[in-house]
Short mmCIF file of C-alpha atoms in Angstrom, two decimals:
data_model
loop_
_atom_site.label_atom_id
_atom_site.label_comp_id
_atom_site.label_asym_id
_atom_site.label_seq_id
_atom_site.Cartn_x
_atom_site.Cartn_y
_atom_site.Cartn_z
CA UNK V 1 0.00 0.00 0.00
CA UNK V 2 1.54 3.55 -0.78
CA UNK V 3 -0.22 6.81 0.98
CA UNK V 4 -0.37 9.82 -0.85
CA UNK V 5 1.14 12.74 -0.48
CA UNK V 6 -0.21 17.07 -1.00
CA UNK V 7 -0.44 17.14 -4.29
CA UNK V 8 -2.62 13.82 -4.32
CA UNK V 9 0.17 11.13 -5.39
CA UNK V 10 2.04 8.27 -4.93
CA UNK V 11 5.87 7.95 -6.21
CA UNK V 12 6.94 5.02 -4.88
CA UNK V 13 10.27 5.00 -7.09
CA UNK V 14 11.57 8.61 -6.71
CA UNK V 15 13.77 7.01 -3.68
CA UNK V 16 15.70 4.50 -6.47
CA UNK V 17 17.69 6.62 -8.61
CA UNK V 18 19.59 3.86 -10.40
CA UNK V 19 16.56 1.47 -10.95
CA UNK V 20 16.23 -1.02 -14.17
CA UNK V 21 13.34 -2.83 -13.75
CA UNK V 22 10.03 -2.20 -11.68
CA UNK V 23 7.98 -4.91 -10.78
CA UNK V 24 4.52 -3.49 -9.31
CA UNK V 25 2.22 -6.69 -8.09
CA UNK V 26 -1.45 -5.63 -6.77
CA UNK V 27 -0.84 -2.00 -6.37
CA UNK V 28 -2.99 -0.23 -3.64
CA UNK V 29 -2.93 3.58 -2.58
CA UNK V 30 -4.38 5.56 -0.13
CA UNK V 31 -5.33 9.69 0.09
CA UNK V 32 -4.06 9.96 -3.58
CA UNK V 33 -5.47 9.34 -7.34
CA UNK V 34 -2.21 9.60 -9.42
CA UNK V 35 0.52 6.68 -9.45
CA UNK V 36 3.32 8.04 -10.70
CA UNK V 37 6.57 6.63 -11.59
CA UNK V 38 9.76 8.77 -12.54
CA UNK V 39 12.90 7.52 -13.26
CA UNK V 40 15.52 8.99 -15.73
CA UNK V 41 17.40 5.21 -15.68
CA UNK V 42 13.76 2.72 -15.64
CA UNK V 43 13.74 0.32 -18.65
CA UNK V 44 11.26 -2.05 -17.98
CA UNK V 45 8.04 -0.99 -16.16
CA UNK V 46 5.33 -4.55 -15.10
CA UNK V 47 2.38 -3.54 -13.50
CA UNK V 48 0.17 -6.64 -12.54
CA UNK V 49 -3.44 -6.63 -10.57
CA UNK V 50 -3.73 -2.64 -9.73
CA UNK V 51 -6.20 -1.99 -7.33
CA UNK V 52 -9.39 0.12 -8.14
CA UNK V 53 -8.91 2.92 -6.01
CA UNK V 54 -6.78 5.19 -8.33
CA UNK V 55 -7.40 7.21 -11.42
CA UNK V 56 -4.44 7.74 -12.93
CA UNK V 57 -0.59 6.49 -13.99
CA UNK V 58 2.11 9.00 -14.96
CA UNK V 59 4.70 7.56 -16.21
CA UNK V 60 7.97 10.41 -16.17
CA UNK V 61 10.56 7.75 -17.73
CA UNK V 62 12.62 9.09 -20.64
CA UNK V 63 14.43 5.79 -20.87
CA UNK V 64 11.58 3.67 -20.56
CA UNK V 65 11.57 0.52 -23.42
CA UNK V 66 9.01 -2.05 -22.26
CA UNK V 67 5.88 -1.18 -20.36
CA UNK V 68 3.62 -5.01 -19.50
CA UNK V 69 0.24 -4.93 -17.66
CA UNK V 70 -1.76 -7.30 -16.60
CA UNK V 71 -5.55 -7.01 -14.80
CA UNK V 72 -8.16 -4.46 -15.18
CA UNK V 73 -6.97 -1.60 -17.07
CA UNK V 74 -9.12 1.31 -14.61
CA UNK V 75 -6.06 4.32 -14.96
CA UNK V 76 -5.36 6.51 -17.77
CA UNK V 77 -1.70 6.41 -18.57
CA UNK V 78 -0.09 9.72 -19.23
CA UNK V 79 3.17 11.40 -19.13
CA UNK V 80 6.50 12.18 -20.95
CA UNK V 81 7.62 8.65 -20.85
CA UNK V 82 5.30 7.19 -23.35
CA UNK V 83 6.89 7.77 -26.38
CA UNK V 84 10.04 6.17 -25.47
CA UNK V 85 7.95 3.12 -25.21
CA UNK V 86 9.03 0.60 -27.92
CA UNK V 87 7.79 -2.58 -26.52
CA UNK V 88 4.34 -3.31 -25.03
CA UNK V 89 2.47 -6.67 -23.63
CA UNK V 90 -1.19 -6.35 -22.50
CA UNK V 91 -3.21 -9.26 -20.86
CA UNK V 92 -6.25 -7.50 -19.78
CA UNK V 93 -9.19 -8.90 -18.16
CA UNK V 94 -12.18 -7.13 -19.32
CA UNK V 95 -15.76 -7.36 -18.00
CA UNK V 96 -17.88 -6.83 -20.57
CA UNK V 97 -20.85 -5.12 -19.30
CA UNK V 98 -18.39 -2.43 -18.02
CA UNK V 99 -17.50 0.35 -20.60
CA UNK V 100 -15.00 2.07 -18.56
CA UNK V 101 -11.78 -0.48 -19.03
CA UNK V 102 -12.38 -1.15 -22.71
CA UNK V 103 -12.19 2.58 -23.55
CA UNK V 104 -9.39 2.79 -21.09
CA UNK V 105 -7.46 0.16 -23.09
CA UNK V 106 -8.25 1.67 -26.19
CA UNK V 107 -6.21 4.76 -25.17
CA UNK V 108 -3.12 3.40 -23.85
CA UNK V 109 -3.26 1.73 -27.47
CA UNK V 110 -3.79 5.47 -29.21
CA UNK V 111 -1.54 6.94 -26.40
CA UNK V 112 1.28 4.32 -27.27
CA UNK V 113 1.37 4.83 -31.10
CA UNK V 114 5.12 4.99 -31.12
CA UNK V 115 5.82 1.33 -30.45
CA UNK V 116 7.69 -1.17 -32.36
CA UNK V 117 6.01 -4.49 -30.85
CA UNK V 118 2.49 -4.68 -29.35
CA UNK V 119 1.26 -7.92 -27.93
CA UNK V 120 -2.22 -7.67 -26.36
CA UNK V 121 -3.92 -11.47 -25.97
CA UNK V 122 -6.99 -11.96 -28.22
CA UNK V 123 -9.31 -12.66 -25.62
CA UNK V 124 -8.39 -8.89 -24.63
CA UNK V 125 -9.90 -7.88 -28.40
CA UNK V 126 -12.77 -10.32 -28.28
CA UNK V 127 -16.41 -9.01 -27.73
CA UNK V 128 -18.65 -11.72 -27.68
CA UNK V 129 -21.55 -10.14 -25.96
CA UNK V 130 -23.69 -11.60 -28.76
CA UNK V 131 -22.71 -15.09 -28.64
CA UNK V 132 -22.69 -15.11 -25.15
CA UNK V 133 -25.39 -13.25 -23.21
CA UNK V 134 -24.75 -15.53 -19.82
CA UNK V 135 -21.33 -13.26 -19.27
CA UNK V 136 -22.91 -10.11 -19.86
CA UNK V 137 -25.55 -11.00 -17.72
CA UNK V 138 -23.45 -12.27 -14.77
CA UNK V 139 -20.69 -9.91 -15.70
CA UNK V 140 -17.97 -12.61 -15.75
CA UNK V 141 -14.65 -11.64 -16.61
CA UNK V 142 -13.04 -12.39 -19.93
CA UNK V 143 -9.86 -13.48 -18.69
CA UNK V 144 -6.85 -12.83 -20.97
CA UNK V 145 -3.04 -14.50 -20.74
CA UNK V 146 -0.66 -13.91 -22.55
#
């Protein structure tokens, strides 16, 4: 869990000046909206299972190469360290009767135009709301793995 700060976020790796690689498993915050990350030496940035209770990522990494994420895409993404971004994995899990991730993931894909390699799992793309009305119904996720 990381508590926020005054100006309502969370920087949990402005204390790592020399980090590589960032790991972030089931990220939770408190008193803030806005994860942000900043590092002028972060290459590869994993975020897996983010908690709900945040709006936004800013990413501030000008050396940033491979950005992964797996769970419910619920943050906008936003920041300078976007276009640096060459590589990108996405395994989302999507419910389908919830609008909000789907046009969430649709732009970090418009937001991360400048990559080379873009691997998001097809049951990320599929929408089968018409050929199967039980998961809308229930709202059961559509689990993706890359």
């Amino acid at each position: 869990m990381f508590c926020g700060g005054d100006d309502n976020c969370v920087e949990p790796s402005s204390a790592f000046t020399k980090l590589n690689s960032l790991v972030i498993d089931r990220c939770a915050i408190r008193d803030a909206q806005t994860l942000r990350i900043s590092s002028e030496t972060l290459v590869n940035l994993a975020m897996h299972e983010s908690s709900y209770d945040f709006d936004k990522i800013q990413l501030f990494t000008q050396s940033l190469c491979t950005f992964t994420y797996t769970g419910h895409p619920d943050q906008r993404i936003c920041g300078s360290g976007l276009s640096s971004v060459k590589l990108v994995n996405i395994a989302a899990e999507i419910y389908f009767c919830w609008e909000k991730p789907a046009m969430l993931l649709l732009s970090w894909l418009q937001d991360l135009a400048d990559v080379k390699s873009l691997t998001v799992s097809s049951t990320t793309l599929q929408d089968d709301r018409s050929s199967n009305e039980d998961k809308v119904e229930n709202c059961q996720p559509n689990v993706a793995t890359a």
